[in-house]
């Protein structure tokens, strides 16, 4: 009697964002071992350790399902393989050998321990030389991103990351810093998720006061310069948004450029920077009028992905928590996609008090903070309190200015630039930052 063939089960976990020869080599070798199930990491799982994928989860599943080496595709909802391995109990797990170091080193150990419970085996495929997802992502960045694709990214980030990290940009060079700066800590890669175009730093970079003097035309030119060399989403500070009629046109202009969101503040009258608080005359718009502006802006937008974020100035103007909470709920009813609660205190207490009360009723509306003055609190602490997005609103300009003044003084004092050498980035490093642009 002919013996029945028993197919071994094989599990492969992957992001599968930009498929390349290395991925296909792993799947081919996995298929040689048996029937292949691929666990595609969800957008949230990928976002937990690196950038949100270029392609969404559904698209990545569709592509992998079409490959002849693959029998089945299932979601892998965390970076850990354990839940899926317990479900499938595969004979083999196949992975590239590049995870022996870095962020996935602990995951590898976990896989080996889990497989040992039923005699499963980890098969590691040698890394394919000359192929790198990082290099492919850099090529994508060099090609650029279309406005519609960029516009959607902020919403995807807010849905899939515990906390989104944005930093101020005011020209092309700061855009590149936001795009490329990364640090590795305990195997985790950290980077900025989004860019913030601040009215303060944008005006200051032009040598102009922060009084809404820099208009939408000049703002659009700066956005174009930044977008030409970056891929990350942008949030734009438009102060009060001006008259309702002007705000509607502003929404259309910025949406068309590919901006993901605008933040408008509920103040009225001549523009004054919020961090001056009540030391200079500032007045807050009525809830009814500001709600009307939000509603007008929402009606003007074309894409459902574009966001209008309402910035509440009640704490800045010493109107109290009750006023801030009332405004938050009213602005959400008017159509605001998120709330920014602002404070000039050097303690996070009033922001945390707001969050505690707000989150007791509203669990889902994104909340944005700008911890410029209360900056001892960490992102983790803010996330635990209910924050979704942290903006580092002016730090690149503020750190650059003292350094430039110091260098200029040293040149004047010494009649040469040699003494300033240690304060200056090497020219080759600047060239590397800019790359092919």
Coordinates of C-alpha atoms in Angstrom, one line a residue:
X1 CA 0.0 0.0 0.0
X2 CA 1.3 3.4 -1.0
X3 CA 2.3 5.6 2.0
X4 CA 0.4 8.8 2.3
X5 CA 2.5 12.0 1.9
X6 CA 2.4 14.2 5.0
X7 CA 3.1 17.9 4.3
X8 CA 5.0 19.8 7.0
X9 CA 3.6 23.2 8.1
X10 CA 5.8 26.2 7.7
X11 CA 5.4 29.7 9.2
X12 CA 7.0 32.9 7.9
X13 CA 6.4 36.3 9.5
X14 CA 7.1 39.4 7.5
X15 CA 6.2 43.0 6.9
X16 CA 6.3 42.6 3.1
X17 CA 6.1 46.3 2.4
X18 CA 8.7 46.5 -0.4
X19 CA 9.1 42.9 -1.6
X20 CA 12.5 42.1 -3.0
X21 CA 14.7 39.2 -4.0
X22 CA 15.6 38.4 -0.4
X23 CA 11.9 38.0 0.6
X24 CA 11.3 35.7 -2.4
X25 CA 14.3 33.6 -1.5
X26 CA 13.0 33.1 2.0
X27 CA 9.5 32.1 0.7
X28 CA 11.0 29.7 -1.9
X29 CA 13.1 27.9 0.8
X30 CA 10.1 27.8 3.1
X31 CA 8.0 26.2 0.3
X32 CA 10.6 23.5 -0.1
X33 CA 10.0 22.5 3.5
X34 CA 6.2 22.3 3.3
X35 CA 2.9 24.2 3.2
X36 CA 3.6 27.9 3.9
X37 CA 1.5 30.2 6.0
X38 CA 2.7 33.9 6.0
X39 CA 1.9 36.1 8.9
X40 CA 1.8 39.7 7.6
X41 CA 2.6 42.2 10.3
X42 CA -0.3 44.6 10.7
X43 CA 0.3 48.4 10.3
X44 CA 0.3 48.8 14.1
X45 CA 2.8 45.9 14.6
X46 CA 5.2 47.4 12.0
X47 CA 4.8 50.9 13.5
X48 CA 5.8 49.5 16.9
X49 CA 9.4 49.3 15.8
X50 CA 9.9 51.3 12.6
X51 CA 8.0 53.5 10.1
X52 CA 4.5 52.9 9.2
X53 CA 4.6 50.8 5.9
X54 CA 4.4 52.5 2.6
X55 CA 1.6 50.1 1.6
X56 CA -1.3 49.4 4.0
X57 CA -2.0 46.0 5.5
X58 CA -4.7 45.0 3.0
X59 CA -2.5 45.8 0.0
X60 CA 0.5 43.8 1.5
X61 CA -1.7 40.8 2.1
X62 CA -3.1 40.9 -1.4
X63 CA 0.4 40.9 -2.9
X64 CA 1.8 38.0 -0.8
X65 CA -1.4 35.9 -1.3
X66 CA -0.7 36.0 -5.1
X67 CA 2.8 34.4 -4.7
X68 CA 3.0 30.8 -5.8
X69 CA 5.1 29.8 -2.7
X70 CA 2.3 30.9 -0.3
X71 CA -0.6 28.7 0.8
X72 CA -2.2 31.0 3.3
X73 CA -1.9 34.6 4.7
X74 CA -2.9 35.6 8.2
X75 CA -2.4 38.8 10.3
X76 CA 0.4 39.0 12.8
X77 CA -0.8 41.7 15.2
X78 CA 2.3 42.1 17.2
X79 CA 6.1 41.9 16.6
X80 CA 6.0 38.7 18.7
X81 CA 5.3 35.5 16.9
X82 CA 4.0 33.6 19.9
X83 CA 0.2 33.9 19.5
X84 CA 0.4 32.8 15.8
X85 CA 2.8 30.0 16.6
X86 CA 0.6 28.6 19.3
X87 CA -2.4 28.8 16.9
X88 CA -0.6 27.0 14.0
X89 CA 2.0 24.9 15.8
X90 CA 4.2 24.8 12.7
X91 CA 6.9 22.3 12.1
X92 CA 9.2 25.1 10.9
X93 CA 9.6 28.8 11.2
X94 CA 11.7 30.3 8.4
X95 CA 13.4 33.7 8.7
X96 CA 16.4 35.5 7.4
X97 CA 19.5 35.3 9.6
X98 CA 19.7 39.1 10.0
X99 CA 17.5 39.0 13.1
X100 CA 20.3 37.6 15.3
X101 CA 21.1 41.2 16.2
X102 CA 19.0 44.3 16.6
X103 CA 15.4 44.9 17.6
X104 CA 14.3 41.3 16.7
X105 CA 17.0 39.5 18.6
X106 CA 14.6 39.0 21.6
X107 CA 11.8 37.9 19.2
X108 CA 14.1 35.2 17.7
X109 CA 14.8 33.8 21.2
X110 CA 11.1 33.8 21.9
X111 CA 10.4 31.8 18.6
X112 CA 13.0 29.2 19.5
X113 CA 11.6 28.7 23.0
X114 CA 8.0 28.5 21.7
X115 CA 8.9 26.0 18.9
X116 CA 10.7 23.7 21.4
X117 CA 7.3 23.0 23.1
X118 CA 6.3 20.7 20.2
X119 CA 9.6 20.0 18.5
X120 CA 9.4 22.6 15.9
X121 CA 12.6 24.0 14.2
X122 CA 13.8 27.4 13.2
X123 CA 15.4 27.6 9.8
X124 CA 17.4 30.7 9.0
X125 CA 18.1 31.7 5.5
X126 CA 21.4 33.6 4.8
X127 CA 20.9 37.3 4.2
X128 CA 20.8 38.1 0.5
X129 CA 23.7 40.4 -0.2
X130 CA 23.2 43.7 -2.0
X131 CA 19.5 43.8 -1.1
X132 CA 18.2 46.1 1.7
X133 CA 14.7 47.3 2.5
X134 CA 16.4 50.4 4.0
X135 CA 18.1 51.2 0.7
X136 CA 14.8 50.6 -1.2
X137 CA 13.0 53.0 1.2
X138 CA 15.7 55.6 0.6
X139 CA 15.2 55.2 -3.2
X140 CA 11.4 55.8 -2.6
X141 CA 12.2 58.9 -0.7
X142 CA 14.5 60.1 -3.4
X143 CA 11.6 59.6 -5.9
X144 CA 9.3 61.5 -3.7
X145 CA 5.7 61.0 -2.6
X146 CA 2.4 62.1 -4.2
X147 CA 0.3 64.6 -2.3
X148 CA -2.6 62.2 -1.8
X149 CA -0.3 59.5 -0.3
X150 CA 1.4 62.0 2.0
X151 CA -1.9 63.5 3.2
X152 CA -3.2 60.1 4.4
X153 CA -0.1 59.3 6.5
X154 CA -0.9 61.2 9.6
X155 CA -4.3 59.5 10.1
X156 CA -2.6 56.1 9.6
X157 CA 0.0 57.0 12.2
X158 CA -2.6 58.0 14.7
X159 CA -4.4 54.8 14.2
X160 CA -1.4 52.6 14.5
X161 CA 1.1 54.1 16.9
X162 CA 0.9 54.6 20.6
X163 CA 2.2 58.1 20.2
X164 CA 3.1 60.1 17.2
X165 CA 6.2 62.3 17.3
X166 CA 6.4 65.5 15.3
X167 CA 9.2 68.1 15.1
X168 CA 9.3 71.6 13.8
X169 CA 10.6 72.3 10.3
X170 CA 10.9 75.7 8.6
X171 CA 12.9 75.1 5.5
X172 CA 14.3 72.3 3.3
X173 CA 17.3 71.6 5.6
X174 CA 15.2 71.1 8.7
X175 CA 12.9 69.0 6.6
X176 CA 15.8 66.6 5.9
X177 CA 16.7 66.5 9.6
X178 CA 13.2 65.5 10.4
X179 CA 13.2 63.0 7.6
X180 CA 16.6 61.3 8.3
X181 CA 17.4 61.6 12.0
X182 CA 17.3 58.3 13.9
X183 CA 18.6 56.9 17.1
X184 CA 18.9 53.2 18.1
X185 CA 18.3 52.4 21.8
X186 CA 18.1 48.8 23.1
X187 CA 17.5 47.5 19.6
X188 CA 14.7 50.0 18.9
X189 CA 14.9 52.6 16.2
X190 CA 13.4 55.9 17.0
X191 CA 12.7 58.7 14.5
X192 CA 10.2 61.5 14.0
X193 CA 6.9 60.5 12.4
X194 CA 5.8 63.9 11.1
X195 CA 6.7 67.5 10.5
X196 CA 5.3 70.7 12.1
X197 CA 5.4 74.0 10.3
X198 CA 5.1 76.5 13.1
X199 CA 4.1 80.1 12.4
X200 CA 6.6 81.2 15.0
X201 CA 9.7 79.5 13.6
X202 CA 8.6 80.0 10.0
X203 CA 8.2 83.7 10.6
X204 CA 11.5 83.9 12.5
X205 CA 13.4 82.1 9.8
X206 CA 12.3 84.9 7.5
X207 CA 13.3 87.5 10.0
X208 CA 9.7 88.5 10.5
X209 CA 7.7 88.9 13.7
X210 CA 5.1 86.2 14.7
X211 CA 2.1 88.3 13.8
X212 CA 0.6 86.4 10.9
X213 CA 2.7 88.6 8.5
X214 CA 3.9 85.6 6.5
X215 CA 1.0 84.8 4.2
X216 CA -0.3 81.6 2.6
X217 CA 1.6 82.2 -0.6
X218 CA 5.0 82.3 1.2
X219 CA 3.9 79.4 3.4
X220 CA 3.0 77.3 0.3
X221 CA 6.5 78.0 -1.2
X222 CA 8.2 76.7 2.0
X223 CA 5.9 73.7 2.1
X224 CA 6.8 72.9 -1.5
X225 CA 10.6 73.2 -0.7
X226 CA 10.2 70.8 2.2
X227 CA 7.9 68.3 0.4
X228 CA 10.3 68.1 -2.6
X229 CA 12.9 66.3 -0.5
X230 CA 10.8 64.5 2.2
X231 CA 8.1 61.9 2.5
X232 CA 6.7 62.4 6.0
X233 CA 3.3 64.0 6.7
X234 CA 3.1 67.7 7.8
X235 CA 0.9 69.5 10.2
X236 CA 0.6 73.3 9.6
X237 CA 0.1 76.0 12.2
X238 CA -2.3 78.6 10.7
X239 CA -2.8 80.6 13.9
X240 CA -6.6 81.6 14.1
X241 CA -7.1 80.8 10.4
X242 CA -8.3 84.4 9.8
X243 CA -11.8 85.1 8.5
X244 CA -14.0 82.1 7.8
X245 CA -13.9 82.8 4.1
X246 CA -10.1 83.0 4.2
X247 CA -9.8 79.8 6.2
X248 CA -11.9 77.8 3.7
X249 CA -9.5 78.8 0.9
X250 CA -6.5 78.0 3.1
X251 CA -7.9 74.5 3.7
X252 CA -8.2 73.9 0.0
X253 CA -4.7 75.2 -0.8
X254 CA -3.0 73.2 1.9
X255 CA -5.0 70.0 1.2
X256 CA -4.1 70.3 -2.5
X257 CA -0.4 70.5 -1.6
X258 CA -0.6 67.3 0.5
X259 CA -0.6 68.7 4.0
X260 CA -2.2 66.3 6.4
X261 CA -3.7 68.7 9.0
X262 CA -4.0 72.3 10.1
X263 CA -4.1 73.5 13.7
X264 CA -6.2 76.6 14.4
X265 CA -6.3 78.4 17.7
X266 CA -9.4 79.8 19.3
X267 CA -8.1 83.3 19.8
X268 CA -9.3 86.5 18.1
X269 CA -7.8 89.8 17.4
X270 CA -4.2 90.7 16.6
X271 CA -1.9 87.7 16.7
X272 CA 0.3 87.4 19.8
X273 CA 2.3 84.4 20.7
X274 CA 0.5 82.2 23.3
X275 CA 3.5 81.8 25.6
X276 CA 3.2 85.4 26.6
X277 CA -0.2 84.4 28.2
X278 CA -2.0 87.2 29.9
X279 CA 1.1 89.4 30.2
X280 CA 0.0 91.1 26.9
X281 CA -3.7 91.6 25.8
X282 CA -5.1 88.4 24.2
X283 CA -8.7 87.4 23.7
X284 CA -10.4 84.1 23.1
X285 CA -13.1 83.6 20.4
X286 CA -16.6 82.6 21.5
X287 CA -17.3 78.9 21.3
X288 CA -20.1 79.5 18.8
X289 CA -17.9 81.5 16.4
X290 CA -14.9 79.2 16.5
X291 CA -17.2 76.1 16.1
X292 CA -18.6 77.8 13.0
X293 CA -15.1 78.3 11.6
X294 CA -14.3 74.6 12.2
X295 CA -17.5 73.6 10.4
X296 CA -16.8 75.9 7.5
X297 CA -13.4 74.4 7.1
X298 CA -14.7 70.8 7.2
X299 CA -17.2 71.6 4.5
X300 CA -14.5 73.1 2.3
X301 CA -12.1 70.1 2.3
X302 CA -12.3 67.5 -0.4
X303 CA -10.5 64.5 1.1
X304 CA -11.9 62.8 4.2
X305 CA -8.2 62.2 5.3
X306 CA -7.5 65.9 5.8
X307 CA -7.7 66.9 9.5
X308 CA -8.6 70.1 11.2
X309 CA -7.3 70.2 14.7
X310 CA -8.8 72.7 17.2
X311 CA -6.2 74.3 19.6
X312 CA -7.7 75.3 22.9
X313 CA -6.2 78.4 24.6
X314 CA -8.3 78.3 27.8
X315 CA -5.3 77.3 30.0
X316 CA -3.0 79.9 28.4
X317 CA -5.6 82.7 29.1
X318 CA -6.4 81.4 32.6
X319 CA -10.0 80.6 31.8
X320 CA -9.8 77.3 33.7
X321 CA -10.4 73.6 33.1
X322 CA -14.2 73.8 32.9
X323 CA -13.9 76.2 30.0
X324 CA -11.3 74.1 28.3
X325 CA -13.4 70.9 28.6
X326 CA -16.5 72.7 27.3
X327 CA -14.7 74.0 24.3
X328 CA -13.2 70.5 23.5
X329 CA -16.6 68.9 23.4
X330 CA -18.1 71.7 21.4
X331 CA -15.3 71.7 18.8
X332 CA -15.6 68.0 18.3
X333 CA -19.3 68.3 17.8
X334 CA -18.5 71.0 15.2
X335 CA -16.3 68.5 13.3
X336 CA -12.8 68.9 14.7
X337 CA -10.8 65.8 14.0
X338 CA -8.5 66.2 17.0
X339 CA -7.9 68.6 20.0
X340 CA -4.7 70.4 21.0
X341 CA -4.6 71.5 24.6
X342 CA -2.1 74.2 25.1
X343 CA -0.3 75.3 28.3
X344 CA 2.6 77.7 29.2
X345 CA 3.0 76.3 32.7
X346 CA 6.4 74.7 33.5
X347 CA 4.4 71.8 35.2
X348 CA 2.3 69.3 33.2
X349 CA -0.3 69.2 36.0
X350 CA -3.0 71.3 34.3
X351 CA -2.6 69.4 31.0
X352 CA -2.8 66.1 32.9
X353 CA -5.9 67.3 34.8
X354 CA -7.5 68.2 31.5
X355 CA -6.6 64.8 30.0
X356 CA -8.0 62.9 33.0
X357 CA -11.4 64.6 32.7
X358 CA -11.6 64.6 28.9
X359 CA -10.6 60.9 28.7
X360 CA -13.2 59.9 31.3
X361 CA -15.8 60.8 28.6
X362 CA -14.0 60.7 25.2
X363 CA -11.7 57.7 24.7
X364 CA -11.1 58.1 21.0
X365 CA -10.6 61.7 19.7
X366 CA -6.9 62.3 19.2
X367 CA -5.3 64.7 21.7
X368 CA -2.2 66.7 20.7
X369 CA 0.2 68.5 23.1
X370 CA 3.1 70.8 22.7
X371 CA 5.3 70.4 25.8
X372 CA 7.6 73.3 25.2
X373 CA 7.5 74.7 28.8
X374 CA 6.6 71.5 30.7
X375 CA 9.3 69.5 28.9
X376 CA 10.4 67.2 31.8
X377 CA 7.5 64.9 31.1
X378 CA 8.2 61.9 28.8
X379 CA 6.3 60.7 25.8
X380 CA 5.5 57.5 27.6
X381 CA 4.0 59.4 30.5
X382 CA 2.0 61.6 28.1
X383 CA 0.7 58.5 26.2
X384 CA -0.4 56.9 29.5
X385 CA -2.3 60.0 30.3
X386 CA -4.2 59.9 26.9
X387 CA -2.0 61.9 24.5
X388 CA -1.8 60.7 20.9
X389 CA 0.6 63.2 19.3
X390 CA 3.5 65.2 20.7
X391 CA 4.9 68.2 18.8
X392 CA 8.4 69.6 19.5
X393 CA 7.4 72.9 18.2
X394 CA 10.4 75.2 17.9
X395 CA 13.5 73.3 19.0
X396 CA 15.5 73.1 15.8
X397 CA 15.4 76.9 15.3
X398 CA 16.0 77.6 19.0
X399 CA 19.0 75.3 19.1
X400 CA 20.5 76.6 15.8
X401 CA 20.4 80.3 16.6
X402 CA 22.7 80.2 19.7
X403 CA 25.2 78.1 17.8
X404 CA 25.2 80.4 14.8
X405 CA 25.7 83.5 17.1
X406 CA 28.5 81.8 18.9
X407 CA 30.3 80.9 15.6
X408 CA 29.9 84.5 14.3
X409 CA 31.3 85.9 17.5
X410 CA 34.4 83.6 17.4
X411 CA 35.1 84.7 13.8
X412 CA 34.9 88.3 14.8
X413 CA 37.0 87.9 17.9
X414 CA 39.8 85.9 16.3
X415 CA 39.8 87.3 12.7
X416 CA 39.6 83.8 11.4
X417 CA 37.3 80.7 11.6
X418 CA 39.8 78.2 13.1
X419 CA 38.5 78.6 16.7
X420 CA 35.0 77.7 15.5
X421 CA 35.9 74.4 13.9
X422 CA 34.6 72.3 16.7
X423 CA 31.2 74.1 16.6
X424 CA 30.7 73.4 12.9
X425 CA 29.5 70.3 11.1
X426 CA 32.0 69.0 8.5
X427 CA 31.1 70.1 5.0
X428 CA 31.1 66.4 3.9
X429 CA 28.5 65.6 6.5
X430 CA 26.2 68.4 5.2
X431 CA 26.7 66.9 1.7
X432 CA 25.8 63.5 2.9
X433 CA 22.6 64.8 4.7
X434 CA 21.5 66.4 1.5
X435 CA 22.4 63.4 -0.6
X436 CA 21.4 63.4 -4.3
X437 CA 19.4 66.6 -4.0

